[in-house]
Coordinates of C-alpha atoms and ligand atoms in Angstrom, one line a residue:
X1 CA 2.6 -4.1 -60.8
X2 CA 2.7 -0.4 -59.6
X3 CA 5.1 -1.3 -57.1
X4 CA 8.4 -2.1 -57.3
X5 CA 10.0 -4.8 -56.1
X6 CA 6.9 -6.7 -55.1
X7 CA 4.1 -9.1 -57.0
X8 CA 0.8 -9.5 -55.4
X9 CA 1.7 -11.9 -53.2
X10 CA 4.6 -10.3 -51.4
X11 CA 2.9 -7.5 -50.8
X12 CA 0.5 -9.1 -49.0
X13 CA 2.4 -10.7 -47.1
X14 CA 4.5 -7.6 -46.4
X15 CA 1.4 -5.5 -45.4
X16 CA 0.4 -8.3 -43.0
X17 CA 3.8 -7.8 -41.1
X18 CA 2.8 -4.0 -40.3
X19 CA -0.8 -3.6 -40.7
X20 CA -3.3 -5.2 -37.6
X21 CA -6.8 -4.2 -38.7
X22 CA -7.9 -7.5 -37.5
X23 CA -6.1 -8.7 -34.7
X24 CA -4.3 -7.2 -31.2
X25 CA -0.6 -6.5 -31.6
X26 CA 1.3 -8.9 -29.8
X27 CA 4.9 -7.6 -29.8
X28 CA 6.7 -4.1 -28.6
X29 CA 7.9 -3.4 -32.1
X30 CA 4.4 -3.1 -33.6
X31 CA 3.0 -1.4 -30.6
X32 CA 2.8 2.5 -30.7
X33 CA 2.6 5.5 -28.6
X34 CA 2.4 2.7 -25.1
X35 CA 5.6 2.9 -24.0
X36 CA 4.6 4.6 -21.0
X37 CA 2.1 2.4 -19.8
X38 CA 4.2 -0.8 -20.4
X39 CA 6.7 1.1 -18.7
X40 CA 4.1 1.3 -15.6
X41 CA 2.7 -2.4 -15.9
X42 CA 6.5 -3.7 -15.9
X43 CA 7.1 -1.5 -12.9
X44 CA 3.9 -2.8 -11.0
X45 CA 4.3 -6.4 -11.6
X46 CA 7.9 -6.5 -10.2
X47 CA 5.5 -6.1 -6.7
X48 CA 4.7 -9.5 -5.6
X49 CA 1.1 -10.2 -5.3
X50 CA 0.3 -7.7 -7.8
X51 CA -1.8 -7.4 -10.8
X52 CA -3.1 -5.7 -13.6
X53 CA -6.3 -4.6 -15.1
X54 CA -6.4 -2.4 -18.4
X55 CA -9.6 -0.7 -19.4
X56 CA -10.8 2.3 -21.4
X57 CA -13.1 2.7 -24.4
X58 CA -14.3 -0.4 -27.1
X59 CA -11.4 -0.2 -29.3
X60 CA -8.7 2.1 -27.8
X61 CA -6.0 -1.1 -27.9
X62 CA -6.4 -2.7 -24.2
X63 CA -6.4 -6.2 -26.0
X64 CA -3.0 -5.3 -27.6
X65 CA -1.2 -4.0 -24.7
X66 CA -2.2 -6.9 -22.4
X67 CA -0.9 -9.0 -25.1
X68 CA 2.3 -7.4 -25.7
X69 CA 2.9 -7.0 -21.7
X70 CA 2.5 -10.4 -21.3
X71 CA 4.6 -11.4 -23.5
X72 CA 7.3 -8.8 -22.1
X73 CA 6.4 -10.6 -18.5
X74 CA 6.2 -14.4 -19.5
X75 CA 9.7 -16.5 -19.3
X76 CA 10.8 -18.2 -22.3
X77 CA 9.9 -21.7 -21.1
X78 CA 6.1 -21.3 -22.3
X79 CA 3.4 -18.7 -23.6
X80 CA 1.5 -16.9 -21.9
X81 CA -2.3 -18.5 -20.9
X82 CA -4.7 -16.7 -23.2
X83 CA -8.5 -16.6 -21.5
X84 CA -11.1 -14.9 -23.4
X85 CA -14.2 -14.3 -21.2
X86 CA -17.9 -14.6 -22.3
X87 CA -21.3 -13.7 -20.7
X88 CA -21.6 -16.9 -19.0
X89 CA -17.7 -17.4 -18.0
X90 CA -17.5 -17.9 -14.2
X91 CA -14.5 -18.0 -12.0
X92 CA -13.9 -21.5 -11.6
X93 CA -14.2 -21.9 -15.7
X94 CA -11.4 -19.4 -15.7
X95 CA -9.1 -21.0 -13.1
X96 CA -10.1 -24.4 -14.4
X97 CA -9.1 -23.0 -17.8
X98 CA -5.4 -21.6 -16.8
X99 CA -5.1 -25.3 -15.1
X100 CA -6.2 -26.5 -18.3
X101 CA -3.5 -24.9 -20.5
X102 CA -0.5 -24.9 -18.0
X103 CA -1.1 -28.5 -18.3
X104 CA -0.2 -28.6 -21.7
X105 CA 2.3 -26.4 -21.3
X106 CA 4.5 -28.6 -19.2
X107 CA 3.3 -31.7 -21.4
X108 CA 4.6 -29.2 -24.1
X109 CA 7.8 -28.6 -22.5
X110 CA 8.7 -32.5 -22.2
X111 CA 11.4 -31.9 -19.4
X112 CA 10.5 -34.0 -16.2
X113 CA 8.4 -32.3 -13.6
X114 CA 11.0 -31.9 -10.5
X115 CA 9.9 -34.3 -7.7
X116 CA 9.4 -31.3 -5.7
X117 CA 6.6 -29.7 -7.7
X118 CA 5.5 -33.2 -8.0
X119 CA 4.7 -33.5 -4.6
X120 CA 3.4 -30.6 -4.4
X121 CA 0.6 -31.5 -6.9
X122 CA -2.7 -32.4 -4.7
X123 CA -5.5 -31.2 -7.5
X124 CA -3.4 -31.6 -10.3
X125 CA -1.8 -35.0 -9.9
X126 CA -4.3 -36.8 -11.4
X127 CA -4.7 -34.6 -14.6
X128 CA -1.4 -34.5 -15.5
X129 CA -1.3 -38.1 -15.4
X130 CA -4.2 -39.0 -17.5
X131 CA -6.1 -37.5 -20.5
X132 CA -8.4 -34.7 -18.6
X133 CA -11.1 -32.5 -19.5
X134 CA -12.0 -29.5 -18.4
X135 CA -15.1 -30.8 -16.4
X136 CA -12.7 -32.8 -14.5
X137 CA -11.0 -29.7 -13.1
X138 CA -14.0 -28.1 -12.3
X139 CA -14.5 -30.9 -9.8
X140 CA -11.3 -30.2 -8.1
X141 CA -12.7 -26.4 -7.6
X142 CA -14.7 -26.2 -4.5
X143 CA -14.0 -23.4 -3.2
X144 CA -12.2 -20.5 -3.1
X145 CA -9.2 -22.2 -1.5
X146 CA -9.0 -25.0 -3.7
X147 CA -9.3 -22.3 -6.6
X148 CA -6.2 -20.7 -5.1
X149 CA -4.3 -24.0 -4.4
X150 CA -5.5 -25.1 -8.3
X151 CA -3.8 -21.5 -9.3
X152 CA -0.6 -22.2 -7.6
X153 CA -0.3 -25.9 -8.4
X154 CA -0.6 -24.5 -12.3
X155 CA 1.6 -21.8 -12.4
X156 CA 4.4 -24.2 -11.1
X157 CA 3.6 -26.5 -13.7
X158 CA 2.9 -23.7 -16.5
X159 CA 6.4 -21.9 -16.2
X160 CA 9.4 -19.8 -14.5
X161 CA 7.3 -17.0 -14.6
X162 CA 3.8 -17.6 -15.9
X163 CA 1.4 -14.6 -16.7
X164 CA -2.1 -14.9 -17.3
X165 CA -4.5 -12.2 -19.8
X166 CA -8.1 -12.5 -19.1
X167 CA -9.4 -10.7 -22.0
X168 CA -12.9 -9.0 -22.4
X169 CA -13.7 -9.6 -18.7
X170 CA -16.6 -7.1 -18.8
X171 CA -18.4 -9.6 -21.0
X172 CA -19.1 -11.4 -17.8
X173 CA -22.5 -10.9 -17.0
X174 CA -22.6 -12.4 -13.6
X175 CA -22.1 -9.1 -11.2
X176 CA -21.5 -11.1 -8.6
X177 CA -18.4 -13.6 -10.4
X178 CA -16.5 -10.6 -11.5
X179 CA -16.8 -9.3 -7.9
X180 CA -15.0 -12.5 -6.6
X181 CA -12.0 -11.8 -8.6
X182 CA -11.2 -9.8 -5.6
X183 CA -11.3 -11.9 -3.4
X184 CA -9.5 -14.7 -5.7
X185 CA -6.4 -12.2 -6.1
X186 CA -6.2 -11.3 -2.1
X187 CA -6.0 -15.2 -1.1
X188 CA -3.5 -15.8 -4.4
X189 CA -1.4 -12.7 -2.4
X190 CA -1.5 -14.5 1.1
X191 CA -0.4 -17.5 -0.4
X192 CA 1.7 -16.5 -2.7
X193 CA 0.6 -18.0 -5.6
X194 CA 3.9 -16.8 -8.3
X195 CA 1.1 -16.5 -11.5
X196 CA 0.3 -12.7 -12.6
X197 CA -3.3 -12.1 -14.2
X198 CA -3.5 -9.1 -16.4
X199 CA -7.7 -7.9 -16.8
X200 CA -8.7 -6.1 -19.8
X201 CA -12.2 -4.4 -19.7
X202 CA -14.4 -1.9 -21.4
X203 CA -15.1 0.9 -18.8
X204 CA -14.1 4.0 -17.7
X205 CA -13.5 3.2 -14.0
X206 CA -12.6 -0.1 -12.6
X207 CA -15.5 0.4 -10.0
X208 CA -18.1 -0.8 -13.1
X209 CA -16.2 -3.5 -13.7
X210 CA -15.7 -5.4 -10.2
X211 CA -17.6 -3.4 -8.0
X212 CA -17.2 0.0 -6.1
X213 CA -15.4 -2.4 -2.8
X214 CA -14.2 -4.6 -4.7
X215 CA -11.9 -2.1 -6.9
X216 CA -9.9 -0.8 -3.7
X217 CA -7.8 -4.1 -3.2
X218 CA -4.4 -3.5 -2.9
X219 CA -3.9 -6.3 -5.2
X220 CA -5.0 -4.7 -8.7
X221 CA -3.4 -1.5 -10.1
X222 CA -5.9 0.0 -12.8
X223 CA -4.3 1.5 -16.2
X224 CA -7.1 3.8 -17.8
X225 CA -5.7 3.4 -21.7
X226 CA -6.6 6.5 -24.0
X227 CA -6.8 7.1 -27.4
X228 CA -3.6 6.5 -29.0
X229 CA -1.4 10.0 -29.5
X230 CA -0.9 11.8 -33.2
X231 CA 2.8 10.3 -33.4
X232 CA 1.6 7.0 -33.2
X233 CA -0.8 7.3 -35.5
X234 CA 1.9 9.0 -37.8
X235 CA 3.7 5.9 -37.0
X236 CA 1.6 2.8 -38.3
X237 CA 0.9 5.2 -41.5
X238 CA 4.2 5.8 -42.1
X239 CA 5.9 1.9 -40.7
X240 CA 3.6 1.0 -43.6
X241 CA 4.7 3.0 -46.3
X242 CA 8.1 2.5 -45.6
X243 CA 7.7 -1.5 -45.2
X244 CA 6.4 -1.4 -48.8
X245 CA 8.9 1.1 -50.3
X246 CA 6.7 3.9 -50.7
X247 CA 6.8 7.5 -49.5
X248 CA 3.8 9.0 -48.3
X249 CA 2.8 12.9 -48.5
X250 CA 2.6 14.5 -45.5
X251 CA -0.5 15.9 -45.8
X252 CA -2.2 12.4 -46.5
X253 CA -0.5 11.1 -43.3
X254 CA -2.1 13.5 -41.1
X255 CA -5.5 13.4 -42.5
X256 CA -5.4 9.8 -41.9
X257 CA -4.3 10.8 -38.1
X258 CA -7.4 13.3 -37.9
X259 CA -9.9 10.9 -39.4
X260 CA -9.2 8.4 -37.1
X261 CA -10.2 9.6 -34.3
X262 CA -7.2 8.0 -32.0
X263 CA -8.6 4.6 -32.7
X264 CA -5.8 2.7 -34.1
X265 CA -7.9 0.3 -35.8
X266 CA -8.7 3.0 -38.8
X267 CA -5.5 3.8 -39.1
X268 CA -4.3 0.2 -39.8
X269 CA -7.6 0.0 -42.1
X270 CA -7.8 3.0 -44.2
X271 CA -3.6 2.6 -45.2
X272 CA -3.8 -0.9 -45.7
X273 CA -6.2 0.0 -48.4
X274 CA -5.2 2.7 -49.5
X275 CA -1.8 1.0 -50.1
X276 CA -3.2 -1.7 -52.1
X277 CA -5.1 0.7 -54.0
X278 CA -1.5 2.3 -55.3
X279 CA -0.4 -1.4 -55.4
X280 CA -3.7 -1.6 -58.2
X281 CA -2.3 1.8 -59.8
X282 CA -1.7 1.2 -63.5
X283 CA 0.9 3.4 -63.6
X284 CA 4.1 3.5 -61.6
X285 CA 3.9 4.6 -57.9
X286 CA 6.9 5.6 -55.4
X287 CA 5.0 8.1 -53.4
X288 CA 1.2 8.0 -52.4
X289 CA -0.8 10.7 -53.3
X290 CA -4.0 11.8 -52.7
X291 CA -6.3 9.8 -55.1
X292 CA -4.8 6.7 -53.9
X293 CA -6.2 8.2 -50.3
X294 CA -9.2 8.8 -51.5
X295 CA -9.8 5.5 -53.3
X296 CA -8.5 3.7 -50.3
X297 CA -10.6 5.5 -48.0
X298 CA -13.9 4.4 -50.1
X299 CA -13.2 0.8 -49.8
X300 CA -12.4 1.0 -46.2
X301 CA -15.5 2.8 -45.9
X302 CA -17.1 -0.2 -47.9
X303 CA -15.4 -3.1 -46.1
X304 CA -15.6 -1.9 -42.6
X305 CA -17.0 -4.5 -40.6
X306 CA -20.8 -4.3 -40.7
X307 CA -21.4 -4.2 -37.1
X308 CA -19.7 -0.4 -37.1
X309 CA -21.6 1.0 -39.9
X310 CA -24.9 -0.3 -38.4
X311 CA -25.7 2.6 -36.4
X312 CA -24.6 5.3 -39.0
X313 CA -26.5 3.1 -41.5
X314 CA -29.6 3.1 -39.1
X315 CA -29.6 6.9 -38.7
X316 CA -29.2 7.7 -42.6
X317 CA -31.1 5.2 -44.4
X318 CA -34.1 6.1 -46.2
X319 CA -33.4 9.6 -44.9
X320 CA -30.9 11.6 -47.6
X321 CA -28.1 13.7 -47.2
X322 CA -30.4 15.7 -44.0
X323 CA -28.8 13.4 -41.3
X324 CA -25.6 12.4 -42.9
X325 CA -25.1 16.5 -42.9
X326 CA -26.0 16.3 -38.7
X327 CA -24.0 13.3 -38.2
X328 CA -20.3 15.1 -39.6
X329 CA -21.4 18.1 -37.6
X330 CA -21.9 16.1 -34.4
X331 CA -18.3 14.2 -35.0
X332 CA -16.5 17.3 -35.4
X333 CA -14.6 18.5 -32.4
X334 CA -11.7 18.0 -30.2
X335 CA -14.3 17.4 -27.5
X336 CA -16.2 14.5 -27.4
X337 CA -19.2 15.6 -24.7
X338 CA -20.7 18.7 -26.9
X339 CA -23.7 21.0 -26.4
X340 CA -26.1 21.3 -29.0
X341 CA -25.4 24.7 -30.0
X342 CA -21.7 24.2 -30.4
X343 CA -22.7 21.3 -32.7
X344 CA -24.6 23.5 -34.9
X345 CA -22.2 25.9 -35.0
X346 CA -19.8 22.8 -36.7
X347 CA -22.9 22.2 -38.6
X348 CA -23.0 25.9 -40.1
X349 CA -19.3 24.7 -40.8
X350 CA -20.5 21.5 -42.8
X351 CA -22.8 23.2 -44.5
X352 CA -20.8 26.2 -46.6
X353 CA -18.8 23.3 -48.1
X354 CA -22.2 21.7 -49.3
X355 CA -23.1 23.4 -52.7
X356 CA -26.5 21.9 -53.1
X357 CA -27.8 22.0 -49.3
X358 CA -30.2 24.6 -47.8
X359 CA -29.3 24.1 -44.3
X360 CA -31.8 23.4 -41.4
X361 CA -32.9 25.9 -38.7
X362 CA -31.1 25.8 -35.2
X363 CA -34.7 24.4 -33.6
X364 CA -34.6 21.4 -36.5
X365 CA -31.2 20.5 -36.2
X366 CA -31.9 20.6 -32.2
X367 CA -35.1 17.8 -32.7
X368 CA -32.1 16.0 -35.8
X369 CA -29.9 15.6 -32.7
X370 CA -32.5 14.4 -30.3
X371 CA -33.6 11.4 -32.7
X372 CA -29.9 10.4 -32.8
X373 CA -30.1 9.3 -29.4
X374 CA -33.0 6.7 -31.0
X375 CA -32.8 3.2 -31.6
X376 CA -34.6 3.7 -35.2
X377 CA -32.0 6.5 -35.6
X378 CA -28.9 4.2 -34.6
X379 CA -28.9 5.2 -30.8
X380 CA -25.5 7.2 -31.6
X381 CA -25.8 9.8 -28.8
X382 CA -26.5 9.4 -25.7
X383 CA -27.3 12.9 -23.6
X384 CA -25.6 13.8 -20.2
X385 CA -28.4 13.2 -16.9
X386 CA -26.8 16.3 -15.3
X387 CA -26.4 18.7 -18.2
X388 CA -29.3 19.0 -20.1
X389 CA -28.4 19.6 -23.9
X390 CA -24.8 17.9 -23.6
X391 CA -24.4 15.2 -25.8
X392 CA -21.7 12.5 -26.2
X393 CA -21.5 9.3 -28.3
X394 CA -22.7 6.2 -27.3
X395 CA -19.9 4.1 -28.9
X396 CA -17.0 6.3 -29.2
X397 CA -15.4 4.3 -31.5
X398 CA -18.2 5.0 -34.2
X399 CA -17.1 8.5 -34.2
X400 CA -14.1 7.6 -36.6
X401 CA -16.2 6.3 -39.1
X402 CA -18.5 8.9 -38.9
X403 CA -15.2 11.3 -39.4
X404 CA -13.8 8.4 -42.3
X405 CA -17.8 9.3 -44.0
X406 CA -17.4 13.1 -43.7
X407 CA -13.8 13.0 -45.4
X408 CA -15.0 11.0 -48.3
X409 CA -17.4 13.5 -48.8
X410 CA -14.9 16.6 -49.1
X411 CA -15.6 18.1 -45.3
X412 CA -12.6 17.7 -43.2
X413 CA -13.6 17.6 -39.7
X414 CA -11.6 19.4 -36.8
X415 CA -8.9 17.3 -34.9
X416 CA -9.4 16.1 -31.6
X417 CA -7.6 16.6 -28.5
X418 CA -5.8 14.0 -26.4
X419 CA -5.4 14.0 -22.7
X420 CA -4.0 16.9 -21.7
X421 CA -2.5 15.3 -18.1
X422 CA -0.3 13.5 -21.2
X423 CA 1.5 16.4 -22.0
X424 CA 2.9 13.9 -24.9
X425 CA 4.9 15.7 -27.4
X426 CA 4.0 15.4 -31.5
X427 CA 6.6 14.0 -33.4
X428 CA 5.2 15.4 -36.8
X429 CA 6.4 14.5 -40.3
X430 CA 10.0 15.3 -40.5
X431 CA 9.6 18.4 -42.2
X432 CA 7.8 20.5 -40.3
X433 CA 9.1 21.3 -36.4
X434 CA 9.2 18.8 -34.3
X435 CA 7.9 18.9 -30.6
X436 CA 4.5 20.6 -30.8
X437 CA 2.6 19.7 -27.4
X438 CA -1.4 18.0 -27.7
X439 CA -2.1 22.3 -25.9
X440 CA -2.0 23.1 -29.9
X441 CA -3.3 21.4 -33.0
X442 CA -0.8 19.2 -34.7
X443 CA 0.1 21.4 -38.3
X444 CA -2.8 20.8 -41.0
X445 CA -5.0 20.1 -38.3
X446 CA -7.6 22.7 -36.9
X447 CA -9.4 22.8 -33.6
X448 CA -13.4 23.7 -34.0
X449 CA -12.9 26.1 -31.3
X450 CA -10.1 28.3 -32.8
X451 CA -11.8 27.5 -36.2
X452 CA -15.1 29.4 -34.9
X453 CA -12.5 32.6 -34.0
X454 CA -11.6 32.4 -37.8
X455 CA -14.8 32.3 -38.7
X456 CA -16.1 35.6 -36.1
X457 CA -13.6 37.0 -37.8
X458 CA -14.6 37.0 -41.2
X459 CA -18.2 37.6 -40.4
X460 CA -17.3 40.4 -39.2
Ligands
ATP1 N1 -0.5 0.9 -29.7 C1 -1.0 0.5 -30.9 N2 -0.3 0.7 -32.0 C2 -0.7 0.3 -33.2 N3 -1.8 -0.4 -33.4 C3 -2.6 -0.7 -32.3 C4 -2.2 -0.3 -31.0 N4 -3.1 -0.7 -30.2 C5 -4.0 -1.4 -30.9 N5 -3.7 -1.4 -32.2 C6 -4.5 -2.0 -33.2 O1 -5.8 -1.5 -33.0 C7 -6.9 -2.4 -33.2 C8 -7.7 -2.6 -31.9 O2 -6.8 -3.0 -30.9 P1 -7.2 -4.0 -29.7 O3 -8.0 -5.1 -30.2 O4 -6.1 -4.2 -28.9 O5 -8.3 -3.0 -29.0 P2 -9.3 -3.3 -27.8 O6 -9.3 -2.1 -26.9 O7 -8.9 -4.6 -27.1 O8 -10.6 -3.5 -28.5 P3 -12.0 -4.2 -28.0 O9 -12.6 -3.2 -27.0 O10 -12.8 -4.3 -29.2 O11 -11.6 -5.5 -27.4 C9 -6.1 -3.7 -33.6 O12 -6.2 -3.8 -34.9 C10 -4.7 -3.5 -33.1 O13 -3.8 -4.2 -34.0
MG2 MG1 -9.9 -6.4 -26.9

């Protein structure tokens, strides 16, 4: 064992206290770099009648903070009702479904329902009485009203002060159901129905997601979640680390942080195997150095879960090192919308670090980038309607593994930059200056932009 203090088993168990590749984070102490958007949701939800729908990019952590905020939100007395929505998930299956689980919540619970709340029980009466199915509380959901009446009769039942997460609701495919959700949460506001909902949703607006009307009810405050900061990044490397008894060297830390792309997913990934990789060291290990990086970085890069790879699998198979040379190029900026000519400018980059490659001409990198956007090719870009020769990704999550592919090959790709309205500062590894603002790089990381003044420079 190459660890102290730990056989195989403890350490796994140890990692899977601190490192979430697979699941949302459910608690405040594992959640990083959120503290001001918990701080907002807490805020908003003190406002009666309010609630709350999270969205941003596939993979940015909505999942986790709706978790964690619920659990923040929700009394003591029960959990909070977990719905995960599907393409054919309607409105009534939802509120049907939170009838469902306060239900057994208060069957949980055991202590008497109050002769009040009793009475007050016209839909649920029967169901709490009996065995019941969820077809059975469809049928008590007519209408809207009843669907509000159904709501309020459950969150008395559920809890003190019961909080809902509807999780993934973009999956809905029905236009039309997600619309009504507005509607559903203006009538649970007149009647004051004491449940809170909290919405999580792919999308960059929350017009795509209920409707351009629809998303201007007073009812819903939107949180637009962005990729998570440097410090937190720094944080699950380093929470790791520590957990495990290591020490980590800076430099590692923050290439992690770059690859990643402000996806906390990689992060959680590439150190969980990195660490297990020093954990497999034959010799000794107190601090992790770059090899065990490097070796943990090609098994997450192995592992990854297929359906991430597909696309850069897609574009490169059966077609060499040629597009696996564009692809870096096009995952290297602080900007994620990029014009062609700036990418081959990061592809000239690429290419002095390549020994063996003769690099393409500007025209046949141009037509490379095109086919990206095809299905044959992966469909990894997508091109801007109103700015001809701007590019973006498609997925932006695929960008970090793109970035994970180009560090295992020797290129280190620039950093990105985070929101700027943020104005978060960087809590960087403790020996280096602390307080650097997202305006400059973090230290060890380089911008393309003020990399391409270096470069001027020397060509000159
Ligand atoms: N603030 C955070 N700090 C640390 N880890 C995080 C944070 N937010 C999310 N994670 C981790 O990142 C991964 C993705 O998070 P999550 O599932 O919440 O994202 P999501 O936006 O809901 O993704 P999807 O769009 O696929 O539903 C998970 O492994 C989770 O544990
Ligand atoms: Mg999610």
């Amino acid at each position: 064992m190459a660890v102290k203090g730990f056989d195989k088993f403890q350490f796994g168990c140890r990692l899977n206290e601190v490192l979430f590749a697979s699941e949302p984070i459910r608690s405040i102490e594992h959640l990083f770099g959120r503290h001001r958007e918990l701080d907002g949701i807490e805020k908003a939800l003190f406002a009666s009648g309010r609630h709350i729908f999270i969205h941003g990019d596939r993979g940015v952590g909505k999942s986790s903070l709706a978790a964690t905020a619920a659990n923040q939100y929700q009394s003591p007395d029960a959990d909070y009702i977990d719905i995960g929505c599907a393409p054919d998930t309607t409105l009534k299956n939802i509120v049907a479904n939170i009838a469902y689980k306060s239900i057994d919540a208060s069957r949980l619970r055991k202590t008497k329902i109050s002769s009040s709340v009793s009475l007050e029980l016209r839909h649920l009466k029967a169901a709490l009485a009996s065995e019941t199915t969820l077809n059975n509380l469809h049928e008590e959901i007519g209408t809207l009203t009843d669907a509000v009446e159904v709501l309020r009769e459950a969150a008395a039942l559920h809890s003190t002060q019961p909080v809902a997460v509807l999780d993934e609701f973009d999956r809905i495919a029905d236009s039309n159901e997600r619309a009504a959700f507005a509607d559903l949460l203006k009538h649970m506001g007149d009647k004051k129905v004491p449940l809170k909902l909290i919405f999580t949703g792919v999308g960059k607006t929350l017009e795509e997601l209920i409707g351009a009307h629809q998303s201007a009810i007073r009812q819903l405050e939107g949180i637009e979640l962005s990729k998570l900061s440097w410090d937190a990044r720094w944080d699950i490397v380093y929470t790791a680390v520590e957990a495990v008894g290591l020490t980590i060297d800076k430099e590692i830390a923050i290439r992690i942080a770059a690859i990643c792309d402000g996806y906390p997913y990689y992060a959680h990934f590439i150190t969980e195997k990195m660490l297990w990789c020093a954990f497999d060291d034959a010799k000794p290990v107190t601090e992790i150095e770059r090899d065990h990086f490097l070796a943990g970085l090609s098994v997450a890069i192995d592992r990854i879960s297929a359906q991430l790879k597909k696309p850069y699998e897609e574009a490169t198979k059966r077609r060499g090192e040629e597009y696996e040379e564009v692809l870096w190029a096009t995952a290297d900026s602080e900007y994620l919308d990029r014009y062609a000519k700036a990418m081959f400018t990061s592809y000239e980059y690429v290419m002095r670090q390549r020994r063996n490659g003769s690099p393409l001409t500007y025209e046949i990198f141009c037509s490379r980038i095109r086919k990206l956007r095809e299905e044959g090719y992966g469909a990894i870009l997508v091109s801007d309607p109103d700015h001809p020769g701007l590019y973006t990704y498609r997925e932006k999550m695929l960008r970090g593994y793109v970035r994970m592919q180009a560090e295992a090959h020797g290129i280190e790709l620039a950093g990105e930059k985070i929101d700027q309205s943020l104005k978060q500062t960087m809590r960087v590894p403790s020996s280096l200056t602390r307080g650097y603002y997202v305006s400059k790089p973090p230290p060890g990381i380089h911008w393309e932009r003020e990399r391409r003044k270096f470069d001027d420079a020397d060509d000159e």
